[in-house]
XYZ file of C-alpha atoms in Angstrom:
782
model
C -30.379 -80.095 -28.624
C -30.722 -83.331 -26.676
C -34.196 -84.093 -25.301
C -33.663 -84.306 -21.535
C -36.984 -86.113 -21.080
C -35.843 -89.065 -23.175
C -34.560 -92.032 -21.136
C -32.093 -94.404 -22.750
C -33.878 -97.801 -22.872
C -32.371 -100.781 -21.115
C -32.918 -104.295 -22.493
C -34.954 -106.669 -20.369
C -33.098 -109.570 -21.934
C -29.458 -109.505 -23.016
C -29.038 -110.300 -26.705
C -26.710 -113.316 -26.999
C -24.017 -113.635 -29.649
C -23.235 -116.723 -31.684
C -20.730 -119.127 -30.173
C -19.419 -122.168 -32.049
C -17.872 -125.377 -30.801
C -14.363 -125.153 -32.229
C -12.424 -128.415 -32.604
C -9.197 -126.393 -32.310
C -10.019 -125.351 -28.745
C -12.423 -128.181 -27.779
C -14.682 -125.434 -26.391
C -17.433 -123.104 -27.539
C -15.939 -119.772 -28.565
C -17.468 -116.506 -29.879
C -17.767 -116.477 -33.651
C -15.861 -113.516 -35.085
C -15.528 -113.484 -38.900
C -12.484 -111.746 -40.297
C -14.460 -109.444 -42.586
C -17.681 -108.359 -40.928
C -20.655 -110.371 -42.151
C -18.709 -112.143 -44.920
C -17.675 -115.678 -43.932
C -15.213 -117.833 -45.860
C -15.850 -121.554 -45.497
C -14.124 -124.634 -46.872
C -15.729 -128.067 -46.493
C -14.164 -131.402 -47.348
C -16.037 -132.999 -50.211
C -16.275 -136.670 -51.204
C -13.688 -139.036 -52.627
C -15.716 -140.181 -55.609
C -15.355 -143.902 -56.248
C -18.597 -145.398 -54.888
C -22.173 -144.539 -53.884
C -22.719 -142.007 -51.096
C -24.186 -143.496 -47.924
C -26.083 -142.219 -44.893
C -22.818 -141.261 -43.196
C -22.251 -138.817 -46.047
C -25.868 -137.647 -45.768
C -25.399 -136.947 -42.062
C -22.190 -135.009 -42.715
C -23.427 -132.854 -45.601
C -26.906 -132.334 -44.129
C -25.273 -131.213 -40.883
C -23.229 -128.483 -42.518
C -26.166 -127.582 -44.744
C -28.175 -126.921 -41.547
C -25.374 -124.749 -40.178
C -24.892 -122.905 -43.449
C -28.621 -122.170 -43.790
C -28.828 -120.968 -40.181
C -25.856 -118.655 -40.696
C -27.191 -117.351 -44.016
C -30.931 -117.169 -43.399
C -31.127 -116.675 -39.632
C -27.967 -114.809 -38.645
C -27.750 -113.130 -42.081
C -24.079 -113.845 -42.763
C -22.812 -113.726 -46.330
C -21.373 -117.223 -46.737
C -18.740 -117.945 -49.375
C -18.390 -121.732 -49.338
C -16.026 -123.958 -51.295
C -16.227 -127.742 -51.513
C -13.743 -130.051 -53.196
C -14.126 -133.250 -55.158
C -11.231 -135.625 -54.531
C -10.689 -137.228 -57.940
C -7.055 -138.301 -57.378
C -6.689 -140.852 -54.593
C -5.375 -144.352 -53.903
C -8.929 -145.700 -53.526
C -9.872 -144.225 -56.890
C -6.787 -145.678 -58.582
C -7.417 -149.165 -57.203
C -11.160 -149.116 -57.917
C -10.636 -147.738 -61.425
C -8.051 -150.366 -62.309
C -10.088 -153.174 -60.809
C -13.268 -152.156 -62.650
C -11.354 -151.834 -65.916
C -9.579 -155.180 -65.586
C -12.699 -156.990 -64.406
C -14.754 -155.646 -67.324
C -12.097 -156.806 -69.763
C -11.930 -160.216 -68.105
C -15.696 -160.686 -68.402
C -15.553 -159.717 -72.054
C -12.827 -162.301 -72.708
C -14.750 -165.360 -71.483
C -17.600 -167.077 -73.300
C -18.282 -170.095 -71.068
C -17.245 -171.940 -67.928
C -14.293 -174.152 -68.768
C -11.370 -175.593 -66.833
C -9.191 -172.598 -67.615
C -11.732 -170.210 -66.042
C -12.189 -172.519 -63.045
C -8.432 -172.668 -62.461
C -8.162 -168.883 -62.726
C -10.979 -168.407 -60.202
C -9.363 -170.926 -57.811
C -6.065 -169.054 -57.885
C -7.882 -165.742 -57.376
C -9.827 -167.183 -54.460
C -6.700 -168.574 -52.801
C -4.969 -165.194 -53.227
C -7.884 -163.399 -51.525
C -8.067 -165.858 -48.624
C -4.330 -165.792 -47.923
C -4.262 -161.990 -48.028
C -7.249 -161.410 -45.762
C -7.842 -164.559 -43.681
C -4.802 -166.829 -43.553
C -2.802 -169.522 -45.372
C -4.680 -172.463 -46.885
C -3.830 -175.777 -48.470
C -3.906 -176.684 -52.162
C -7.169 -175.647 -53.813
C -6.836 -177.815 -56.922
C -9.122 -180.526 -55.588
C -12.840 -179.876 -55.299
C -13.035 -181.695 -51.969
C -10.681 -179.144 -50.427
C -13.061 -176.340 -51.438
C -16.006 -178.153 -49.837
C -13.956 -178.716 -46.672
C -13.213 -175.003 -46.532
C -16.895 -174.228 -46.962
C -17.670 -176.277 -43.856
C -15.088 -174.340 -41.833
C -16.465 -170.899 -42.612
C -19.316 -171.070 -40.099
C -16.688 -171.446 -37.335
C -14.338 -168.816 -38.728
C -17.050 -166.180 -38.902
C -17.297 -166.018 -35.128
C -13.587 -166.155 -34.316
C -13.488 -163.708 -31.343
C -9.779 -162.996 -31.699
C -10.109 -162.093 -35.387
C -13.282 -160.076 -34.776
C -11.532 -158.031 -32.102
C -8.325 -157.349 -34.009
C -9.742 -157.009 -37.535
C -13.116 -155.180 -37.867
C -13.311 -156.089 -41.562
C -12.986 -159.810 -40.847
C -16.746 -160.570 -41.214
C -16.698 -158.820 -44.595
C -13.725 -160.929 -45.726
C -15.499 -164.100 -44.611
C -18.749 -163.199 -46.405
C -16.909 -162.300 -49.606
C -14.918 -165.525 -49.487
C -17.994 -167.634 -48.737
C -19.977 -166.135 -51.611
C -17.079 -166.685 -54.023
C -16.558 -170.236 -52.800
C -20.219 -171.138 -53.284
C -20.068 -169.766 -56.827
C -16.878 -171.716 -57.541
C -18.313 -175.026 -56.291
C -21.471 -174.400 -58.342
C -19.349 -173.708 -61.441
C -17.420 -176.976 -60.980
C -20.727 -178.836 -60.795
C -21.874 -177.168 -64.032
C -18.623 -178.127 -65.763
C -18.832 -181.715 -64.457
C -22.332 -182.112 -65.932
C -21.304 -180.559 -69.224
C -17.644 -181.187 -70.040
C -17.810 -179.105 -73.227
C -18.533 -176.011 -71.184
C -21.544 -173.811 -70.450
C -23.212 -170.579 -71.492
C -21.836 -167.050 -71.470
C -24.482 -166.268 -68.855
C -23.094 -168.961 -66.512
C -19.565 -167.578 -66.883
C -20.721 -164.012 -66.220
C -22.656 -165.172 -63.161
C -19.558 -166.906 -61.775
C -17.385 -163.821 -62.264
C -20.038 -161.477 -60.849
C -20.288 -163.544 -57.661
C -16.484 -163.541 -57.407
C -15.944 -159.915 -58.459
C -14.158 -158.734 -55.304
C -11.966 -161.831 -55.258
C -11.133 -161.788 -58.957
C -10.616 -157.991 -59.068
C -8.032 -158.170 -56.281
C -6.049 -160.831 -58.162
C -6.276 -158.993 -61.485
C -5.081 -155.732 -59.955
C -2.226 -157.451 -58.137
C -0.873 -159.007 -61.331
C -2.001 -156.651 -64.097
C -2.768 -153.311 -62.408
C 0.584 -151.866 -63.476
C -0.436 -152.334 -67.124
C -3.338 -149.872 -66.898
C -2.061 -146.711 -68.572
C -5.217 -145.063 -69.971
C -6.048 -142.007 -67.764
C -9.680 -142.155 -68.917
C -10.067 -145.278 -66.733
C -9.894 -143.070 -63.636
C -11.644 -140.073 -65.151
C -14.675 -142.150 -66.203
C -15.006 -143.555 -62.687
C -14.763 -140.220 -60.895
C -17.075 -138.368 -63.276
C -19.755 -141.009 -62.846
C -19.634 -140.998 -59.046
C -19.331 -137.211 -58.828
C -22.551 -136.839 -60.817
C -24.175 -139.515 -58.659
C -23.091 -137.716 -55.476
C -24.391 -134.341 -56.649
C -27.728 -135.945 -57.540
C -27.908 -137.379 -54.024
C -27.196 -133.957 -52.515
C -29.953 -132.442 -54.618
C -32.410 -135.126 -53.510
C -31.714 -134.487 -49.821
C -31.953 -130.708 -50.356
C -28.315 -129.863 -49.600
C -27.428 -126.510 -51.165
C -24.671 -126.455 -53.737
C -21.362 -124.837 -52.778
C -20.522 -121.479 -54.277
C -17.398 -123.041 -55.783
C -16.802 -126.734 -56.542
C -13.154 -127.684 -57.053
C -11.519 -130.863 -58.360
C -7.976 -131.974 -57.606
C -7.229 -132.639 -61.281
C -7.889 -128.950 -61.982
C -5.282 -127.772 -59.442
C -2.188 -129.919 -60.092
C 0.061 -126.991 -61.203
C -0.986 -125.012 -58.092
C -0.275 -128.053 -55.907
C 3.245 -128.334 -57.330
C 3.921 -124.625 -56.629
C 2.508 -124.982 -53.118
C 4.825 -127.940 -52.386
C 7.834 -126.064 -53.763
C 7.170 -123.224 -51.314
C 6.996 -125.650 -48.374
C 10.348 -127.118 -49.444
C 11.921 -123.661 -49.748
C 10.620 -122.802 -46.268
C 12.516 -125.814 -44.934
C 9.556 -128.011 -43.951
C 9.688 -130.686 -46.673
C 12.212 -132.757 -48.600
C 12.416 -134.786 -51.819
C 13.239 -138.501 -51.769
C 13.154 -140.936 -54.706
C 10.820 -138.706 -56.706
C 8.403 -138.163 -53.794
C 8.167 -135.168 -51.477
C 7.531 -135.604 -47.763
C 6.505 -133.140 -45.076
C 9.161 -133.111 -42.345
C 7.108 -133.171 -39.134
C 10.136 -132.751 -36.841
C 11.325 -129.696 -38.795
C 7.895 -128.098 -38.351
C 6.652 -129.113 -34.909
C 7.858 -126.625 -32.285
C 9.708 -124.453 -34.812
C 8.838 -120.776 -35.409
C 5.757 -121.061 -33.213
C 4.366 -123.975 -35.210
C 2.516 -126.900 -33.656
C 1.712 -130.269 -35.241
C -1.506 -132.222 -34.563
C -3.477 -129.276 -33.179
C -6.769 -131.126 -33.480
C -5.752 -134.518 -32.112
C -2.441 -134.215 -30.233
C -3.055 -137.612 -28.608
C -3.005 -139.263 -32.044
C 0.422 -137.899 -32.918
C 2.594 -140.961 -33.442
C -0.359 -143.304 -34.075
C 1.257 -145.430 -36.758
C -1.952 -147.130 -37.884
C -3.731 -143.821 -38.514
C -0.693 -142.353 -40.255
C -0.421 -145.358 -42.595
C -4.121 -145.152 -43.369
C -3.674 -141.473 -44.199
C -0.890 -142.320 -46.679
C -3.176 -144.670 -48.596
C -2.649 -148.314 -49.502
C -0.508 -147.411 -52.542
C 1.534 -144.762 -50.751
C 2.545 -146.962 -47.827
C 4.976 -148.839 -50.057
C 6.928 -145.683 -50.979
C 10.434 -145.578 -49.492
C 12.604 -142.642 -48.478
C 10.930 -141.149 -45.411
C 13.320 -139.738 -42.828
C 10.748 -140.191 -40.083
C 7.695 -142.461 -39.827
C 5.576 -139.431 -38.887
C 6.426 -137.666 -42.165
C 3.685 -137.733 -44.793
C 3.619 -137.460 -48.570
C 2.962 -134.128 -50.260
C 3.817 -135.537 -53.678
C 3.973 -139.219 -54.582
C 6.199 -140.675 -57.277
C 3.838 -142.528 -59.593
C 4.356 -146.229 -60.188
C 3.191 -148.054 -63.319
C -0.598 -148.224 -63.381
C -1.045 -144.886 -61.587
C -1.961 -141.490 -63.086
C 1.044 -139.164 -63.364
C 1.846 -135.499 -63.933
C 5.191 -133.885 -64.709
C 6.838 -132.185 -61.748
C 10.319 -130.965 -60.688
C 10.711 -134.308 -58.896
C 9.639 -136.499 -61.822
C 6.367 -138.125 -62.812
C 4.010 -138.211 -59.861
C 0.702 -137.248 -58.310
C -0.466 -135.195 -55.300
C -0.710 -136.613 -51.800
C -4.173 -136.674 -50.258
C -3.760 -133.960 -47.609
C -2.071 -131.346 -49.810
C -5.033 -131.342 -52.195
C -7.403 -129.658 -49.727
C -4.805 -127.151 -48.524
C -4.161 -125.912 -52.038
C -7.759 -125.784 -53.268
C -8.966 -124.013 -50.118
C -6.129 -121.481 -50.140
C -6.305 -120.796 -53.885
C -9.966 -119.811 -53.623
C -10.285 -118.394 -50.103
C -6.812 -117.028 -49.322
C -4.168 -117.393 -46.627
C -6.603 -117.524 -43.715
C -10.074 -119.016 -43.668
C -12.912 -118.499 -41.209
C -14.414 -122.012 -41.171
C -13.243 -125.461 -42.205
C -15.658 -128.380 -41.797
C -15.651 -132.137 -42.275
C -16.387 -135.473 -40.658
C -14.936 -136.338 -37.261
C -13.078 -139.298 -38.806
C -10.909 -136.829 -40.771
C -9.420 -134.979 -37.787
C -6.188 -137.002 -37.742
C -4.227 -137.246 -39.821
C -6.041 -135.497 -42.674
C -7.082 -132.206 -41.086
C -4.060 -132.024 -38.812
C -1.821 -132.495 -41.852
C -3.787 -129.867 -43.768
C -3.179 -127.368 -40.968
C 0.531 -128.180 -40.733
C 1.358 -127.969 -44.437
C -0.731 -124.811 -44.941
C 0.837 -123.027 -41.986
C 4.248 -124.207 -43.211
C 3.525 -122.751 -46.643
C 2.292 -119.384 -45.383
C 4.622 -119.281 -42.342
C 1.553 -118.538 -40.249
C 0.326 -119.934 -36.961
C -3.382 -120.094 -37.759
C -4.623 -121.056 -41.197
C -8.150 -121.929 -39.992
C -9.973 -119.935 -37.306
C -12.853 -122.353 -36.653
C -12.762 -126.082 -37.316
C -16.138 -127.843 -37.166
C -16.537 -131.620 -37.195
C -19.789 -133.543 -37.601
C -20.161 -136.525 -35.281
C -19.874 -140.080 -36.572
C -23.002 -141.932 -37.670
C -23.981 -145.380 -36.446
C -26.738 -147.614 -37.766
C -28.773 -149.186 -34.955
C -25.753 -148.784 -32.680
C -23.184 -150.303 -35.070
C -20.395 -148.497 -36.899
C -21.095 -147.892 -40.574
C -18.462 -147.386 -43.242
C -18.059 -147.914 -46.955
C -15.151 -150.328 -46.533
C -17.193 -152.653 -44.307
C -19.974 -152.815 -46.907
C -22.681 -152.467 -44.264
C -23.782 -149.012 -45.282
C -27.181 -147.791 -46.456
C -26.827 -145.682 -49.566
C -28.660 -142.376 -49.758
C -30.813 -143.686 -52.590
C -31.738 -146.763 -50.543
C -32.681 -144.582 -47.579
C -34.867 -142.399 -49.817
C -36.825 -145.449 -50.904
C -38.088 -145.776 -47.328
C -38.050 -142.215 -46.004
C -38.345 -138.744 -47.504
C -35.512 -136.245 -47.423
C -37.492 -134.145 -44.964
C -37.915 -137.059 -42.581
C -34.188 -137.840 -42.640
C -33.382 -134.157 -42.112
C -35.795 -134.048 -39.158
C -34.035 -137.057 -37.668
C -30.626 -135.374 -37.827
C -31.971 -131.957 -36.748
C -33.000 -133.470 -33.435
C -29.454 -134.635 -32.693
C -26.440 -132.486 -31.842
C -24.459 -131.780 -34.993
C -21.105 -132.295 -33.260
C -22.055 -135.457 -31.340
C -22.274 -139.102 -32.482
C -25.568 -139.897 -34.152
C -27.503 -143.147 -34.328
C -29.785 -143.768 -37.292
C -32.305 -146.290 -36.010
C -35.933 -147.240 -36.351
C -37.014 -145.441 -33.176
C -35.328 -142.170 -34.171
C -36.988 -142.287 -37.587
C -40.356 -143.039 -35.981
C -39.854 -139.919 -33.886
C -38.981 -137.929 -37.024
C -42.173 -139.137 -38.730
C -44.177 -138.163 -35.664
C -42.620 -134.684 -35.629
C -43.357 -134.235 -39.326
C -46.969 -135.271 -38.752
C -47.288 -132.840 -35.822
C -45.986 -129.942 -37.921
C -48.107 -130.909 -40.945
C -51.271 -131.089 -38.848
C -50.457 -127.725 -37.278
C -50.023 -126.179 -40.718
C -53.301 -127.758 -41.858
C -55.135 -126.320 -38.826
C -53.629 -122.882 -39.381
C -54.282 -122.887 -43.118
C -57.843 -124.055 -42.535
C -58.460 -121.192 -40.108
C -56.808 -118.774 -42.549
C -59.097 -119.831 -45.394
C -62.138 -119.631 -43.135
C -61.122 -116.202 -41.848
C -60.516 -114.823 -45.334
C -63.748 -116.253 -46.717
C -65.938 -115.014 -43.855
C -64.227 -111.709 -43.110
C -66.173 -109.945 -40.334
C -69.665 -110.436 -41.773
C -70.621 -113.235 -39.385
C -69.239 -111.548 -36.257
C -71.615 -109.698 -33.958
C -70.934 -106.016 -34.369
C -68.307 -106.836 -36.984
C -65.562 -106.950 -34.338
C -63.146 -109.784 -33.527
C -61.936 -109.969 -29.956
C -58.320 -109.879 -28.805
C -58.578 -110.950 -25.182
C -56.298 -112.623 -22.619
C -56.035 -115.986 -24.462
C -54.841 -114.182 -27.598
C -52.438 -112.006 -25.601
C -51.069 -115.078 -23.828
C -50.478 -116.844 -27.147
C -48.562 -113.847 -28.523
C -46.482 -113.858 -25.347
C -45.767 -117.577 -25.860
C -44.709 -116.901 -29.456
C -42.251 -114.213 -28.416
C -40.851 -116.395 -25.634
C -40.403 -119.245 -28.123
C -38.563 -116.940 -30.499
C -36.179 -115.898 -27.719
C -35.550 -119.509 -26.691
C -34.912 -120.605 -30.276
C -32.526 -117.693 -30.696
C -30.665 -118.673 -27.530
C -30.426 -122.270 -28.769
C -29.113 -121.332 -32.209
C -26.618 -118.901 -30.681
C -25.399 -121.786 -28.522
C -23.390 -123.480 -31.281
C -26.438 -124.242 -33.437
C -28.328 -126.284 -30.828
C -31.032 -127.506 -33.202
C -32.403 -130.245 -30.855
C -33.350 -127.577 -28.300
C -34.664 -125.281 -31.034
C -36.878 -128.073 -32.370
C -38.216 -128.859 -28.875
C -39.137 -125.193 -28.410
C -40.848 -125.053 -31.814
C -42.816 -128.229 -31.076
C -43.758 -126.768 -27.683
C -45.112 -123.660 -29.413
C -47.104 -125.850 -31.799
C -48.574 -127.767 -28.869
C -49.460 -124.523 -27.067
C -51.122 -123.128 -30.214
C -53.068 -126.356 -30.746
C -54.411 -126.104 -27.190
C -55.443 -122.511 -27.904
C -57.160 -123.549 -31.144
C -59.280 -126.121 -29.310
C -60.380 -123.546 -26.749
C -60.639 -120.335 -28.787
C -63.939 -118.509 -29.169
C -65.404 -118.222 -32.692
C -65.158 -114.420 -32.381
C -61.476 -114.461 -31.357
C -58.952 -112.656 -33.534
C -57.090 -115.410 -35.476
C -53.926 -113.377 -36.086
C -51.967 -114.862 -33.121
C -52.414 -118.283 -34.722
C -51.143 -116.915 -38.040
C -48.165 -115.357 -36.230
C -47.238 -118.732 -34.739
C -47.748 -120.523 -38.055
C -45.661 -118.021 -40.007
C -42.837 -118.304 -37.467
C -42.836 -122.115 -37.574
C -42.959 -121.930 -41.386
C -39.987 -119.566 -41.370
C -37.938 -121.882 -39.155
C -38.640 -125.047 -41.155
C -37.628 -123.114 -44.275
C -34.378 -122.054 -42.584
C -33.717 -125.692 -41.625
C -34.165 -126.750 -45.256
C -37.398 -128.658 -44.605
C -39.509 -126.558 -46.955
C -39.365 -125.231 -50.490
C -40.738 -121.841 -49.516
C -38.601 -118.732 -49.984
C -41.077 -116.419 -48.277
C -41.322 -115.582 -44.579
C -44.986 -114.605 -44.974
C -46.350 -117.943 -46.176
C -47.759 -120.679 -43.964
C -46.945 -124.353 -44.396
C -44.487 -126.521 -46.273
C -45.464 -124.626 -49.455
C -45.868 -127.769 -51.532
C -48.606 -130.161 -52.454
C -46.685 -133.425 -52.311
C -44.193 -133.368 -49.459
C -44.204 -137.137 -49.187
C -42.382 -137.497 -52.487
C -38.657 -137.435 -51.815
C -37.464 -137.007 -55.362
C -40.295 -135.619 -57.469
C -39.336 -131.970 -57.238
C -35.646 -132.517 -57.872
C -34.602 -130.851 -54.625
C -35.462 -133.642 -52.275
C -38.091 -131.867 -50.174
C -41.171 -132.361 -52.258
C -42.974 -131.498 -55.438
C -45.448 -128.771 -56.257
C -48.656 -128.902 -58.233
C -49.528 -126.233 -60.765
C -53.277 -125.982 -60.188
C -53.679 -123.288 -62.830
C -52.564 -125.775 -65.458
C -55.560 -128.003 -64.735
C -58.983 -127.417 -66.226
C -61.823 -126.364 -63.945
C -63.707 -129.531 -64.832
C -60.857 -131.803 -63.729
C -60.537 -129.916 -60.465
C -64.223 -129.564 -59.611
C -65.806 -132.797 -60.848
C -64.487 -135.153 -58.137
C -65.920 -132.877 -55.433
C -69.218 -132.486 -57.303
C -69.460 -136.272 -57.502
C -69.013 -136.502 -53.729
C -71.631 -133.774 -53.174
C -74.095 -135.417 -55.570
C -73.668 -138.856 -54.011
C -74.002 -137.339 -50.531
C -77.270 -135.624 -51.535
C -78.667 -138.852 -53.014
C -77.819 -140.806 -49.867
C -79.344 -138.138 -47.571
C -82.563 -137.968 -49.612
C -82.886 -141.741 -49.518
C -82.343 -141.876 -45.754
C -84.712 -138.932 -45.166
C -87.590 -140.758 -46.900
C -87.596 -143.341 -44.147
C -90.388 -143.216 -41.586
C -89.228 -142.447 -39.030
C -86.015 -140.751 -40.257
C -82.960 -142.810 -39.264
C -80.716 -140.234 -37.589
C -77.924 -142.783 -37.133
C -77.938 -143.517 -40.852
C -77.675 -139.790 -41.655
C -74.660 -139.431 -39.357
C -73.100 -142.518 -40.944
C -73.480 -140.877 -44.377
C -71.805 -137.713 -43.068
C -68.946 -139.747 -41.597
C -68.456 -141.521 -44.939
C -67.961 -138.161 -46.675
C -65.515 -137.047 -43.986
C -63.554 -140.286 -43.590
C -64.084 -142.186 -46.830
C -64.434 -139.712 -49.682
C -62.764 -136.332 -49.068
C -59.398 -137.703 -47.796
C -58.808 -139.252 -51.219
C -58.490 -135.694 -52.526
C -56.456 -134.342 -49.629
C -59.378 -132.763 -47.780
C -59.781 -133.352 -44.060
C -62.804 -132.130 -42.109
C -61.766 -131.599 -38.502
C -64.787 -131.447 -36.177
C -64.456 -128.568 -33.708
C -65.987 -128.241 -30.233
C -68.142 -125.406 -31.562
C -69.920 -127.897 -33.832
C -68.341 -126.500 -36.983
C -65.804 -128.351 -39.114
C -62.416 -126.888 -40.006
C -61.380 -127.619 -43.589
C -57.767 -128.792 -43.947
C -55.944 -129.358 -47.234
C -53.199 -131.981 -47.036
C -51.186 -134.255 -49.285
C -53.701 -136.966 -50.368
C -51.211 -139.825 -50.274
C -49.920 -138.837 -46.872
C -53.419 -138.245 -45.522
C -54.515 -141.648 -46.780
C -51.534 -143.278 -45.066
C -52.274 -141.451 -41.827
C -55.903 -142.577 -41.902
C -54.859 -146.142 -42.683
C -52.398 -145.969 -39.792
C -55.101 -144.584 -37.518
C -57.465 -147.337 -38.625
C -54.760 -149.945 -38.042
C -54.051 -148.484 -34.595
C -57.765 -148.556 -33.741
C -57.957 -152.164 -34.940
C -54.891 -153.027 -32.880
C -56.474 -151.318 -29.883
C -59.680 -153.280 -30.449
C -57.725 -156.532 -30.666
C -55.827 -155.733 -27.481
C -59.090 -154.902 -25.735
C -60.624 -158.136 -26.979
C -57.554 -160.102 -25.927
C -57.661 -158.480 -22.482
C -61.354 -159.308 -22.212
C -60.746 -162.947 -23.134
C -57.823 -163.139 -20.732
C -59.963 -161.690 -17.943
C -62.761 -164.124 -18.722
C -60.301 -167.001 -18.696
C -58.877 -165.734 -15.426
C -62.399 -165.451 -13.993
C -63.283 -168.975 -15.076
C -60.102 -170.287 -13.466
C -60.951 -168.341 -10.313
C -64.517 -169.654 -10.258
C -63.309 -173.194 -10.839
C -60.928 -172.838 -7.904
C -63.760 -171.357 -5.798
C -66.046 -174.363 -6.176
C -64.294 -176.190 -3.329
C -65.555 -175.447 0.198
C -62.781 -174.058 2.426
C -63.625 -176.834 4.945
C -62.795 -179.435 2.284
C -59.764 -177.862 0.608
C -57.210 -179.917 2.589
C -59.314 -183.098 2.579
C -59.682 -183.602 -1.203
C -57.513 -183.556 -4.301
C -53.730 -183.392 -4.200
C -53.698 -182.149 -0.577
C -55.689 -185.097 0.813
C -52.616 -187.267 1.544
C -50.675 -184.516 3.358
C -52.699 -184.448 6.599
C -54.441 -186.850 9.056
C -56.476 -184.650 11.456
C -58.376 -181.334 11.101
C -60.217 -178.790 13.300
C -63.913 -177.834 12.829
C -62.984 -175.390 9.996
C -61.097 -178.091 8.118
C -57.655 -176.642 8.888
C -55.063 -179.430 9.413
C -53.816 -180.043 12.968
C -51.609 -183.103 12.265
C -49.638 -184.198 9.206
C -49.958 -187.631 7.575
C -47.376 -189.072 10.005
C -49.471 -187.965 13.001
C -47.126 -185.171 14.054
C -48.569 -181.855 15.300
C -48.584 -179.024 12.750
C -46.023 -176.371 13.761
C -47.137 -172.822 14.504
C -45.337 -171.396 11.472
C -46.855 -173.969 9.114
C -50.326 -173.513 10.642
C -50.011 -169.784 10.008
C -49.441 -170.465 6.287
C -52.303 -172.997 6.164
C -54.712 -170.507 7.790
C -53.740 -167.922 5.173
C -54.473 -170.437 2.384
C -57.803 -171.292 4.026
C -58.835 -167.603 4.187
C -57.955 -167.147 0.506
C -60.108 -170.180 -0.402
C -62.945 -168.860 1.746
C -62.954 -165.612 -0.283
C -62.758 -167.522 -3.585
C -65.721 -169.674 -2.564
C -67.722 -166.610 -1.515
C -67.057 -165.010 -4.933
C -68.111 -168.256 -6.582
C -71.418 -168.274 -4.702
C -72.042 -164.610 -5.616
C -71.425 -165.407 -9.298
C -73.923 -168.291 -9.120
C -76.483 -166.017 -7.496
C -76.062 -163.375 -10.226
C -76.282 -166.000 -12.969
C -79.576 -167.279 -11.589
């Protein structure tokens, strides 16, 4: 029987649902997985032919944030697949070039005329391909003339505007030219040749130039498939190491194109049989016109404005694919490419060939995740043509109108406001970035920027990330210190054995709950991590204020509640190693080390593995030395209180920080013990000391400037106001004056005008005040 006295509760706050910015709609839409809490997700992986850079870090960190939030905050069961592109035009060219260049280096033993001539021809080939036609390069003088012209060519505004890679071409050419001129000088001084080291140095400095020439003339002779496999395996391993160092979780399934060639062939055959593709000269092309507008299909769903953009379409075909003939329409794109000599090849119904770039992702995603997928993610630079082509060929294969339900794109990354890309060679590799910053600091930088908006990696943003990390670390140290103190003291030192839970504690709990609601709202709003981080930092600030004002008898549990919540959120964001929601802090002893733990967040120290003596002795030494110093100071007559305080400060500031111990003086007179990373604490104290020194210098500089200003003012005040127009530079300007010394006639005898007299009176009054100040200063000095 229903209890008639029970009233159905009504929520005070409506519980929001997750909405995601969907590139397919260009709006935020409710997230509705196809199968309850299980989410299928495909993310575009790397094309492995070079080192991963910060643009890659931004992309994969971004989707790692989103994945962790969905898994650990919203409790979705994520099934994520990432591919490795190990068949691609870039890979083919880089593999051949590396192979041919290595063989060339092995074939030379010294700098001789033959090598010089080869390098000249290579250099001319590079210049004419990328910069423009040049004259004969046989004579050394011509090379030197070209060297003189490069400073002008570098700043050619027309070239810079039309060809973004032009500065790179110039720098490569200049470097090669300098090496070539140097080599000619070496040969001229030693006609019999030079050392193997000299020859290797020449080729290394001209690698890009020489590799281009070698590939152009001998690339079709490279037939060993291991050339490409060796390259991709090396860079795949390097990429996965980078992901581990920046704490990006591994996908559930990692696929490689080379493992799916039979499936790709079957997939293409189905598209042909459905009437959306055709074979031509051993290649297979997707027929855009046969697809677009037919059977409810739509081409270029993501970027309809880019449909017909020839430059983007050619880039999507790859530098080796653009030379293939047989397309019926320029908008058509390759599903299968007939292999030319020097390219990897697989048997197919259309002859020897290899997969096109776009078809690779469609097949791998569909083979693992099925005919419809919840989420597809990738960089914003892949929207057209890559992702649009993926959508078209997949929907053509399945005869469906929606292969992907939610498309998410991470914004492009800039470095200090400038575009960064691998091809321009102005990128910062992930390993280079980790030499300066920790993985956590880089993650904090990106967390505070919208995942789907352009991002700028610059000094100021990293300074902000370091400041945020320091704020959170200090908060954890305060909370952990209070926790240790609370656990060690229990209730024995509290009057009546009772801790109070009064209005300040109630207000803090209220603030915690409000922060949780605001963070939830932010994360529901398409993973708005910048807002979430601002709310979390606001809670930290509010708790710090409470800590400074709390009574010694106050119940500490509200502080622990705040600390556990912040700890939980930083764990969800991948900033911490902890897997527990009940722990406080980063849960590591060396968070400043970006690579020591192998997961990029920080290492951990196994205290139990150390002997008691090793742990205790450094602190006993400090205690013993402190006691000796206090005893010595106490024997003085009278006792030097200042010296005693100086000894205490030395323990606090000079000794304990070396071991990661910070004593934080509280308003109550007690010190709160904080345990922190020693290296980081030392750096913070050095920074604080440097800031105090800088402040002292600024204060001293201001003091000197004020003194200089005062001296100048006093010097100016020496002159009586009655004499100011009669002496010095002004003496020749006027001929007559009134009783105060103010001019009445100029040096020509003409009367001073009213407007000019007004200005002169103002000057006179200023001088009168200066002179009065001067007299006061003299009086004080005496």
